Amino acid sequence: MELGDGTRCVHGGHPAAEPGTPLQPGMVMAAPYHLGGGDFYGRAGNPTWRALETAIGDLDGGRCVLLPSGMAAISTLLRSVLRHGDAVVLPSDGYYATRQLVADEFADLALDVREIPTPGPWPDGVFDGVRLVLLETPSNPGGDVCDIAELAERAHAAGALVAVDNTTATPLGQRPLELGADIVVASDTKALAGHSDLLMGHLSVRDDELAERFVRARTLSGSIPGPFETWLVHRSIGTLDLRLARQAENAAALVERLRGHPAVSGLRWPGAAGDPAHEAAKRQMRRWGGVFRFELADAAAVAEFLRRSRLVVAATSFGGLHSTVDRRAQWGDPVPEGFVRFSAGCEDTADLVADVLQALS
């Protein structure tokens, strides 16, 4: 029987029920283990990791390898796959730190870096000689979408691996492995953990050899998640379905009321029927999220909006319980000064809409 999203979130990674045992999987705090069994040292394995990896892997439709942050997942992916002189395709409009990592920390590899905006164009030959294609859809912060299945088919024909940053969509909103991608990478700091209180990331694949490569890289580099943070993420996944539903409801209501507002321009959300990305998103996404974007006149207008709001706060990251605004130009994204990424939280919809409208008045 195919279980629903909510059921899988609540039960994923939990042990079989036995009388007298805890309902929830416990946290294991250990550096060394008694030798002679499976685990032997905390850098190589932890039952708390495996419980969460089982839960996330089930949602992604593959085998999950947990990392301590989204950027740890990105760097583990790149270091495990790329070699000197390789060609790599990156989203020119995706998360800025990924491009910065490649430019700064991978300079000695003399990579052939090809930056393409998420919606394209994707010309003939763009994948020729490429080792890795990293897609980000919906893109952060622009919210643009690319066709994962089409691009994966073209990249595979050229001999490239395809990874998809699925942070914005989450595994409930999109399953890239089912669309032909080889690797899913995500920052679980965002909506998957969802409480703005920890860092976490993961890679998911269907190829066991690739998974073992990531596990080996994690073990040797020491890029390991803490058991307490891991346990907190697993606990938080139980409400992922509910949180995403409220966030999407709030985003839809805000987008509807902001459309045509005299202070707002550049309003984009893939879930809106008239959005340029909507048709492509509808073909591959299972549900919408709570992140959208718009522009105010300038940085001062954003500051005034935040000053007047009682519910919306300035914060980077997204996907948490609280509604937040991030003015992305301050981080170096090539966007106008008044460009904001709005992350709709879990407040009551009527309260949030009323607050945003009065703050813009």
Tab-separated table of C-alpha atoms in Angstrom:
chain	number	residue	atom	x	y	z
A	1	MET	CA	0.000	0.000	0.000
A	2	GLU	CA	1.334	3.420	-0.962
A	3	LEU	CA	1.238	5.551	2.165
A	4	GLY	CA	0.415	9.242	2.114
A	5	ASP	CA	2.887	12.017	2.793
A	6	GLY	CA	1.696	12.674	6.322
A	7	THR	CA	1.844	9.016	7.290
A	8	ARG	CA	5.342	8.609	5.891
A	9	CYS	CA	6.524	11.718	7.714
A	10	VAL	CA	5.131	10.532	11.045
A	11	HIS	CA	6.341	6.919	10.818
A	12	GLY	CA	9.510	7.134	8.709
A	13	GLY	CA	12.653	5.717	10.295
A	14	HIS	CA	10.863	4.396	13.383
A	15	PRO	CA	11.646	0.871	14.659
A	16	ALA	CA	9.040	-1.854	14.727
A	17	ALA	CA	6.748	-1.502	17.716
A	18	GLU	CA	7.608	-3.698	20.679
A	19	PRO	CA	5.874	-3.698	24.077
A	20	GLY	CA	7.748	-1.652	26.647
A	21	THR	CA	9.954	0.229	24.178
A	22	PRO	CA	9.785	4.004	23.532
A	23	LEU	CA	7.369	5.201	20.877
A	24	GLN	CA	10.046	7.449	19.342
A	25	PRO	CA	13.550	6.331	18.289
A	26	GLY	CA	16.075	7.482	20.869
A	27	MET	CA	19.237	9.549	20.530
A	28	VAL	CA	22.599	7.759	20.733
A	29	MET	CA	25.484	9.804	22.143
A	30	ALA	CA	28.681	7.851	21.556
A	31	ALA	CA	32.267	8.302	20.381
A	32	PRO	CA	33.618	4.726	20.764
A	33	TYR	CA	31.394	1.644	20.836
A	34	HIS	CA	32.097	-1.774	22.356
A	35	LEU	CA	34.015	-3.582	19.626
A	36	GLY	CA	32.748	-6.729	17.995
A	37	GLY	CA	29.437	-5.443	16.613
A	38	GLY	CA	28.447	-3.100	13.811
A	39	ASP	CA	29.322	0.392	15.026
A	40	PHE	CA	32.829	1.005	16.350
A	41	TYR	CA	33.445	4.796	16.308
A	42	GLY	CA	31.204	7.854	16.209
A	43	ARG	CA	32.766	9.371	13.090
A	44	ALA	CA	31.912	6.252	11.077
A	45	GLY	CA	28.392	5.489	12.218
A	46	ASN	CA	25.557	6.306	14.571
A	47	PRO	CA	22.107	4.680	14.911
A	48	THR	CA	20.536	8.146	15.190
A	49	TRP	CA	21.882	9.017	11.731
A	50	ARG	CA	20.554	5.805	10.267
A	51	ALA	CA	17.046	6.385	11.629
A	52	LEU	CA	16.859	9.832	10.014
A	53	GLU	CA	18.533	8.602	6.821
A	54	THR	CA	15.872	5.913	6.555
A	55	ALA	CA	13.110	8.489	6.943
A	56	ILE	CA	14.546	10.963	4.421
A	57	GLY	CA	15.566	8.219	2.002
A	58	ASP	CA	11.998	6.947	1.978
A	59	LEU	CA	10.693	10.431	1.171
A	60	ASP	CA	13.316	10.966	-1.568
A	61	GLY	CA	12.964	7.471	-3.019
A	62	GLY	CA	16.635	6.568	-2.578
A	63	ARG	CA	19.426	6.049	-0.082
A	64	CYS	CA	20.168	9.081	2.074
A	65	VAL	CA	23.575	10.123	3.393
A	66	LEU	CA	23.314	12.723	6.137
A	67	LEU	CA	25.671	15.724	6.381
A	68	PRO	CA	25.900	18.508	8.995
A	69	SER	CA	24.664	21.323	6.692
A	70	GLY	CA	23.467	22.003	3.192
A	71	MET	CA	26.849	23.361	2.166
A	72	ALA	CA	28.529	20.287	3.653
A	73	ALA	CA	26.304	18.238	1.351
A	74	ILE	CA	27.215	20.414	-1.658
A	75	SER	CA	30.950	20.297	-0.904
A	76	THR	CA	30.870	16.520	-0.304
A	77	LEU	CA	29.117	16.065	-3.641
A	78	LEU	CA	31.617	18.224	-5.532
A	79	ARG	CA	34.712	16.763	-3.862
A	80	SER	CA	33.513	13.208	-4.415
A	81	VAL	CA	32.649	13.613	-8.099
A	82	LEU	CA	34.896	16.281	-9.656
A	83	ARG	CA	38.522	15.827	-10.703
A	84	HIS	CA	41.140	18.214	-12.126
A	85	GLY	CA	40.026	19.809	-15.391
A	86	ASP	CA	36.453	18.513	-15.253
A	87	ALA	CA	33.560	20.524	-16.638
A	88	VAL	CA	30.650	21.325	-14.325
A	89	VAL	CA	27.349	23.095	-14.972
A	90	LEU	CA	26.044	25.364	-12.196
A	91	PRO	CA	22.912	27.513	-11.933
A	92	SER	CA	23.870	31.150	-12.420
A	93	ASP	CA	20.740	32.204	-10.510
A	94	GLY	CA	20.921	29.606	-7.718
A	95	TYR	CA	22.282	29.808	-4.203
A	96	TYR	CA	25.272	32.152	-4.330
A	97	ALA	CA	27.446	30.168	-1.880
A	98	THR	CA	27.613	27.212	-4.287
A	99	ARG	CA	29.202	29.372	-6.976
A	100	GLN	CA	31.457	30.992	-4.394
A	101	LEU	CA	32.593	27.579	-3.126
A	102	VAL	CA	33.535	26.443	-6.626
A	103	ALA	CA	35.330	29.703	-7.435
A	104	ASP	CA	37.270	29.937	-4.165
A	105	GLU	CA	37.813	26.433	-2.811
A	106	PHE	CA	38.004	24.500	-6.081
A	107	ALA	CA	40.229	26.937	-7.973
A	108	ASP	CA	43.171	24.490	-7.919
A	109	LEU	CA	41.125	21.957	-9.910
A	110	ALA	CA	41.055	24.270	-12.970
A	111	LEU	CA	37.411	23.377	-13.581
A	112	ASP	CA	35.539	24.324	-16.722
A	113	VAL	CA	32.581	26.031	-15.006
A	114	ARG	CA	29.512	26.666	-17.159
A	115	GLU	CA	26.881	28.840	-15.472
A	116	ILE	CA	23.372	28.655	-16.922
A	117	PRO	CA	20.235	30.358	-15.572
A	118	THR	CA	17.646	27.880	-14.330
A	119	PRO	CA	15.033	28.608	-17.032
A	120	GLY	CA	17.733	28.476	-19.722
A	121	PRO	CA	18.317	28.722	-22.546
A	122	TRP	CA	20.022	25.312	-22.525
A	123	PRO	CA	21.735	25.276	-25.943
A	124	ASP	CA	22.879	22.225	-27.867
A	125	GLY	CA	26.279	21.070	-26.684
A	126	VAL	CA	26.034	22.660	-23.246
A	127	PHE	CA	26.570	19.244	-21.636
A	128	ASP	CA	29.383	18.071	-23.920
A	129	GLY	CA	32.334	16.842	-21.863
A	130	VAL	CA	30.596	17.668	-18.578
A	131	ARG	CA	31.154	15.530	-15.481
A	132	LEU	CA	28.418	16.986	-13.278
A	133	VAL	CA	25.278	19.057	-13.862
A	134	LEU	CA	23.870	20.753	-10.778
A	135	LEU	CA	20.308	22.019	-11.150
A	136	GLU	CA	18.350	24.053	-8.606
A	137	THR	CA	14.614	24.085	-9.127
A	138	PRO	CA	12.745	26.107	-7.981
A	139	SER	CA	15.799	28.340	-7.901
A	140	ASN	CA	16.807	30.328	-4.842
A	141	PRO	CA	16.034	33.199	-4.678
A	142	GLY	CA	14.300	33.731	-8.045
A	143	GLY	CA	11.804	30.869	-7.999
A	144	ASP	CA	12.459	29.827	-11.590
A	145	VAL	CA	11.999	26.227	-12.738
A	146	CYS	CA	13.687	23.900	-15.219
A	147	ASP	CA	12.490	20.580	-16.636
A	148	ILE	CA	14.418	17.967	-14.633
A	149	ALA	CA	13.420	14.993	-16.793
A	150	GLU	CA	14.361	16.665	-20.084
A	151	LEU	CA	17.694	18.011	-18.837
A	152	ALA	CA	18.584	14.723	-17.128
A	153	GLU	CA	17.996	12.841	-20.376
A	154	ARG	CA	20.196	15.261	-22.313
A	155	ALA	CA	22.935	15.292	-19.682
A	156	HIS	CA	22.986	11.494	-19.422
A	157	ALA	CA	23.287	11.230	-23.198
A	158	ALA	CA	26.447	13.339	-22.881
A	159	GLY	CA	27.783	11.135	-20.050
A	160	ALA	CA	27.176	13.545	-17.168
A	161	LEU	CA	25.819	12.967	-13.688
A	162	VAL	CA	22.824	15.089	-12.692
A	163	ALA	CA	22.296	16.468	-9.198
A	164	VAL	CA	19.269	18.523	-8.164
A	165	ASP	CA	19.250	20.922	-5.238
A	166	ASN	CA	15.795	20.165	-3.859
A	167	THR	CA	15.943	22.472	-0.846
A	168	THR	CA	13.119	24.789	-1.874
A	169	ALA	CA	10.737	22.052	-3.005
A	170	THR	CA	11.494	19.459	-0.259
A	171	PRO	CA	10.951	15.741	-0.939
A	172	LEU	CA	7.201	16.229	-0.474
A	173	GLY	CA	7.092	18.840	-3.190
A	174	GLN	CA	9.355	17.131	-5.719
A	175	ARG	CA	11.189	13.817	-6.183
A	176	PRO	CA	14.076	14.416	-8.584
A	177	LEU	CA	15.292	10.806	-8.465
A	178	GLU	CA	11.976	9.710	-9.979
A	179	LEU	CA	12.436	12.328	-12.714
A	180	GLY	CA	15.812	10.955	-13.804
A	181	ALA	CA	18.298	12.754	-11.553
A	182	ASP	CA	21.203	10.763	-10.121
A	183	ILE	CA	21.586	12.745	-6.907
A	184	VAL	CA	19.400	14.865	-4.652
A	185	VAL	CA	21.146	17.451	-2.505
A	186	ALA	CA	19.364	19.559	0.085
A	187	SER	CA	19.777	21.884	3.021
A	188	ASP	CA	17.550	20.351	5.674
A	189	THR	CA	18.161	23.455	7.764
A	190	LYS	CA	15.218	24.922	5.855
A	191	ALA	CA	11.715	23.445	5.655
A	192	LEU	CA	12.572	19.828	6.385
A	193	ALA	CA	13.796	20.633	9.917
A	194	GLY	CA	11.606	23.713	9.872
A	195	HIS	CA	12.190	25.309	13.277
A	196	SER	CA	15.125	27.667	12.531
A	197	ASP	CA	17.234	26.172	15.309
A	198	LEU	CA	19.785	23.850	13.664
A	199	LEU	CA	21.821	23.063	10.551
A	200	MET	CA	21.562	19.839	8.536
A	201	GLY	CA	21.896	18.588	4.965
A	202	HIS	CA	21.807	15.385	2.961
A	203	LEU	CA	22.510	13.629	-0.304
A	204	SER	CA	20.200	10.931	-1.678
A	205	VAL	CA	20.992	8.521	-4.514
A	206	ARG	CA	19.802	5.225	-5.947
A	207	ASP	CA	23.292	3.979	-6.818
A	208	ASP	CA	24.917	2.132	-3.900
A	209	GLU	CA	28.466	2.724	-5.162
A	210	LEU	CA	27.844	6.467	-5.237
A	211	ALA	CA	26.289	6.341	-1.782
A	212	GLU	CA	29.331	4.511	-0.407
A	213	ARG	CA	31.566	7.153	-1.983
A	214	PHE	CA	29.684	9.848	-0.070
A	215	VAL	CA	29.804	7.854	3.170
A	216	ARG	CA	33.558	7.391	2.808
A	217	ALA	CA	34.024	11.113	2.135
A	218	ARG	CA	31.959	11.957	5.215
A	219	THR	CA	33.927	9.559	7.409
A	220	LEU	CA	37.377	10.630	6.257
A	221	SER	CA	36.627	14.366	6.278
A	222	GLY	CA	34.872	14.245	9.634
A	223	SER	CA	31.954	16.197	8.178
A	224	ILE	CA	29.448	14.482	10.440
A	225	PRO	CA	26.163	15.638	11.979
A	226	GLY	CA	25.711	15.745	15.743
A	227	PRO	CA	23.340	13.138	17.183
A	228	PHE	CA	21.266	15.730	19.040
A	229	GLU	CA	20.667	17.814	15.904
A	230	THR	CA	19.926	14.620	13.986
A	231	TRP	CA	17.370	13.556	16.561
A	232	LEU	CA	15.738	16.996	16.439
A	233	VAL	CA	15.397	16.825	12.648
A	234	HIS	CA	13.828	13.372	12.865
A	235	ARG	CA	11.368	14.638	15.450
A	236	SER	CA	10.560	17.645	13.254
A	237	ILE	CA	9.874	15.600	10.117
A	238	GLY	CA	6.718	14.295	11.774
A	239	THR	CA	5.027	17.659	11.165
A	240	LEU	CA	6.565	18.392	7.748
A	241	ASP	CA	3.370	17.618	5.843
A	242	LEU	CA	1.301	19.870	8.117
A	243	ARG	CA	3.817	22.718	8.083
A	244	LEU	CA	4.191	22.692	4.297
A	245	ALA	CA	0.424	22.736	3.855
A	246	ARG	CA	0.019	25.845	6.035
A	247	GLN	CA	3.017	27.593	4.461
A	248	ALA	CA	1.657	26.981	0.963
A	249	GLU	CA	-1.787	28.171	2.033
A	250	ASN	CA	-0.255	31.362	3.400
A	251	ALA	CA	1.886	31.905	0.306
A	252	ALA	CA	-1.122	31.461	-1.983
A	253	ALA	CA	-3.188	33.954	0.028
A	254	LEU	CA	-0.398	36.532	0.105
A	255	VAL	CA	0.383	36.209	-3.610
A	256	GLU	CA	-3.283	36.680	-4.428
A	257	ARG	CA	-3.551	39.839	-2.323
A	258	LEU	CA	-0.203	41.287	-3.454
A	259	ARG	CA	-0.948	40.881	-7.157
A	260	GLY	CA	-1.502	44.389	-8.492
A	261	HIS	CA	-0.509	46.092	-5.229
A	262	PRO	CA	0.961	49.509	-6.088
A	263	ALA	CA	4.037	49.002	-3.856
A	264	VAL	CA	4.881	45.565	-5.244
A	265	SER	CA	6.497	44.484	-8.510
A	266	GLY	CA	8.189	41.339	-9.793
A	267	LEU	CA	5.863	39.035	-7.865
A	268	ARG	CA	6.761	35.388	-8.576
A	269	TRP	CA	5.579	32.069	-7.118
A	270	PRO	CA	5.567	28.790	-9.090
A	271	GLY	CA	2.228	27.891	-7.544
A	272	ALA	CA	0.436	30.830	-9.163
A	273	ALA	CA	-1.414	29.919	-12.352
A	274	GLY	CA	-0.096	32.939	-14.239
A	275	ASP	CA	3.539	32.576	-13.178
A	276	PRO	CA	6.028	31.985	-16.038
A	277	ALA	CA	7.305	28.869	-14.224
A	278	HIS	CA	3.897	27.433	-13.368
A	279	GLU	CA	3.350	25.055	-16.288
A	280	ALA	CA	6.825	23.515	-16.002
A	281	ALA	CA	6.491	23.288	-12.230
A	282	LYS	CA	3.074	21.656	-12.482
A	283	ARG	CA	4.509	18.837	-14.601
A	284	GLN	CA	7.093	17.783	-12.036
A	285	MET	CA	6.132	19.175	-8.624
A	286	ARG	CA	3.740	17.335	-6.344
A	287	ARG	CA	2.773	20.355	-4.231
A	288	TRP	CA	3.717	23.994	-3.705
A	289	GLY	CA	5.847	25.543	-0.998
A	290	GLY	CA	5.763	28.723	1.031
A	291	VAL	CA	8.606	30.669	-0.617
A	292	PHE	CA	7.905	33.453	-3.104
A	293	ARG	CA	9.555	36.699	-4.198
A	294	PHE	CA	8.690	40.282	-4.993
A	295	GLU	CA	10.314	43.697	-5.200
A	296	LEU	CA	9.755	46.920	-3.296
A	297	ALA	CA	11.069	50.281	-4.432
A	298	ASP	CA	14.468	50.049	-2.732
A	299	ALA	CA	16.298	48.930	0.413
A	300	ALA	CA	14.681	51.701	2.458
A	301	ALA	CA	11.204	50.499	1.456
A	302	VAL	CA	12.061	46.977	2.626
A	303	ALA	CA	13.327	48.351	5.943
A	304	GLU	CA	10.121	50.374	6.396
A	305	PHE	CA	7.972	47.340	5.578
A	306	LEU	CA	9.780	45.330	8.250
A	307	ARG	CA	9.517	48.172	10.761
A	308	ARG	CA	5.760	48.352	10.312
A	309	SER	CA	5.130	44.578	10.382
A	310	ARG	CA	4.273	42.844	13.650
A	311	LEU	CA	4.650	39.281	12.334
A	312	VAL	CA	7.303	39.327	9.585
A	313	VAL	CA	10.964	39.534	10.581
A	314	ALA	CA	14.222	40.009	8.687
A	315	ALA	CA	16.160	36.747	8.555
A	316	THR	CA	18.093	34.724	6.065
A	317	SER	CA	17.206	31.050	5.479
A	318	PHE	CA	13.596	30.029	4.891
A	319	GLY	CA	11.049	27.298	5.551
A	320	GLY	CA	10.614	27.920	9.279
A	321	LEU	CA	7.556	28.453	11.439
A	322	HIS	CA	7.948	32.249	11.354
A	323	SER	CA	7.334	34.339	8.255
A	324	THR	CA	10.566	36.011	7.187
A	325	VAL	CA	11.867	38.437	4.596
A	326	ASP	CA	15.407	38.337	3.223
A	327	ARG	CA	16.614	41.265	1.113
A	328	ARG	CA	18.900	39.236	-1.122
A	329	ALA	CA	21.041	42.045	-2.582
A	330	GLN	CA	22.813	42.375	0.761
A	331	TRP	CA	24.340	38.901	0.262
A	332	GLY	CA	25.625	39.576	-3.224
A	333	ASP	CA	22.861	38.037	-5.324
A	334	PRO	CA	22.542	39.901	-8.665
A	335	VAL	CA	19.091	41.296	-7.869
A	336	PRO	CA	17.635	44.793	-7.338
A	337	GLU	CA	18.118	46.440	-3.936
A	338	GLY	CA	14.419	46.048	-3.109
A	339	PHE	CA	14.230	42.349	-4.072
A	340	VAL	CA	12.951	40.186	-1.213
A	341	ARG	CA	12.527	36.474	-0.754
A	342	PHE	CA	9.460	35.964	1.401
A	343	SER	CA	9.165	32.739	3.377
A	344	ALA	CA	5.586	32.271	4.524
A	345	GLY	CA	5.432	30.694	7.958
A	346	CYS	CA	2.723	28.896	9.901
A	347	GLU	CA	0.839	31.871	11.322
A	348	ASP	CA	-2.928	32.065	10.869
A	349	THR	CA	-3.540	33.052	7.272
A	350	ALA	CA	-5.889	35.936	8.026
A	351	ASP	CA	-3.470	37.409	10.576
A	352	LEU	CA	-0.502	37.183	8.225
A	353	VAL	CA	-2.310	38.695	5.239
A	354	ALA	CA	-3.673	41.573	7.323
A	355	ASP	CA	-0.256	42.272	8.798
A	356	VAL	CA	1.550	42.285	5.435
A	357	LEU	CA	-1.043	44.558	3.844
A	358	GLN	CA	-0.923	47.098	6.664
A	359	ALA	CA	2.869	47.049	6.634
A	360	LEU	CA	2.814	47.902	2.922
A	361	SER	CA	0.173	50.626	3.243
